[in-house]
């Protein structure tokens, strides 16, 4: 439910995020909450 809410808020509020890395951050169980830009 947390991911569902994150995506819904991002779309509704027209939010934009920036990546502190090289825009290819690992999205796995351990790193999924570290970069919102790469999660989208």
PDB file of C-alpha atoms in Angstrom:
ATOM      1  CA  UNK A   1       0.000   0.000   0.000  1.00  0.00           C
ATOM      2  CA  UNK A   2       2.912   2.370   0.618  1.00  0.00           C
ATOM      3  CA  UNK A   3       4.114   2.230  -2.999  1.00  0.00           C
ATOM      4  CA  UNK A   4       0.580   2.673  -4.273  1.00  0.00           C
ATOM      5  CA  UNK A   5       0.188   5.846  -2.220  1.00  0.00           C
ATOM      6  CA  UNK A   6       3.586   7.173  -3.318  1.00  0.00           C
ATOM      7  CA  UNK A   7       2.758   6.826  -7.012  1.00  0.00           C
ATOM      8  CA  UNK A   8      -0.723   8.268  -6.567  1.00  0.00           C
ATOM      9  CA  UNK A   9       0.578  11.331  -4.668  1.00  0.00           C
ATOM     10  CA  UNK A  10       3.318  11.903  -7.232  1.00  0.00           C
ATOM     11  CA  UNK A  11       0.842  11.950 -10.100  1.00  0.00           C
ATOM     12  CA  UNK A  12      -1.880  13.972  -8.403  1.00  0.00           C
ATOM     13  CA  UNK A  13       0.451  16.661  -7.095  1.00  0.00           C
ATOM     14  CA  UNK A  14       2.520  16.728 -10.280  1.00  0.00           C
ATOM     15  CA  UNK A  15       5.686  16.309  -8.209  1.00  0.00           C
ATOM     16  CA  UNK A  16       9.125  16.161  -9.770  1.00  0.00           C
ATOM     17  CA  UNK A  17      12.103  14.524  -8.127  1.00  0.00           C
ATOM     18  CA  UNK A  18      15.812  14.668  -8.835  1.00  0.00           C
ATOM     19  CA  UNK A  19      18.361  11.884  -8.628  1.00  0.00           C
ATOM     20  CA  UNK A  20      21.539  12.452  -6.637  1.00  0.00           C
ATOM     21  CA  UNK A  21      23.226   9.617  -8.512  1.00  0.00           C
ATOM     22  CA  UNK A  22      23.438   8.819 -12.206  1.00  0.00           C
ATOM     23  CA  UNK A  23      19.710   8.170 -12.687  1.00  0.00           C
ATOM     24  CA  UNK A  24      20.232   4.423 -12.469  1.00  0.00           C
ATOM     25  CA  UNK A  25      19.889   3.726  -8.754  1.00  0.00           C
ATOM     26  CA  UNK A  26      19.120   0.110  -7.821  1.00  0.00           C
ATOM     27  CA  UNK A  27      15.472  -0.419  -6.986  1.00  0.00           C
ATOM     28  CA  UNK A  28      15.465  -3.569  -4.921  1.00  0.00           C
ATOM     29  CA  UNK A  29      14.202  -4.582  -1.517  1.00  0.00           C
ATOM     30  CA  UNK A  30      17.081  -2.892   0.307  1.00  0.00           C
ATOM     31  CA  UNK A  31      17.389   0.340  -1.713  1.00  0.00           C
ATOM     32  CA  UNK A  32      13.857   0.998  -2.953  1.00  0.00           C
ATOM     33  CA  UNK A  33      13.215   4.026  -0.703  1.00  0.00           C
ATOM     34  CA  UNK A  34      16.516   5.813  -1.241  1.00  0.00           C
ATOM     35  CA  UNK A  35      15.812   7.520  -4.575  1.00  0.00           C
ATOM     36  CA  UNK A  36      12.304   8.710  -5.418  1.00  0.00           C
ATOM     37  CA  UNK A  37      13.369   9.797  -8.905  1.00  0.00           C
ATOM     38  CA  UNK A  38      14.501   6.314  -9.917  1.00  0.00           C
ATOM     39  CA  UNK A  39      11.470   4.713  -8.275  1.00  0.00           C
ATOM     40  CA  UNK A  40       9.221   6.483 -10.755  1.00  0.00           C
TER      41      UNK A  40
END
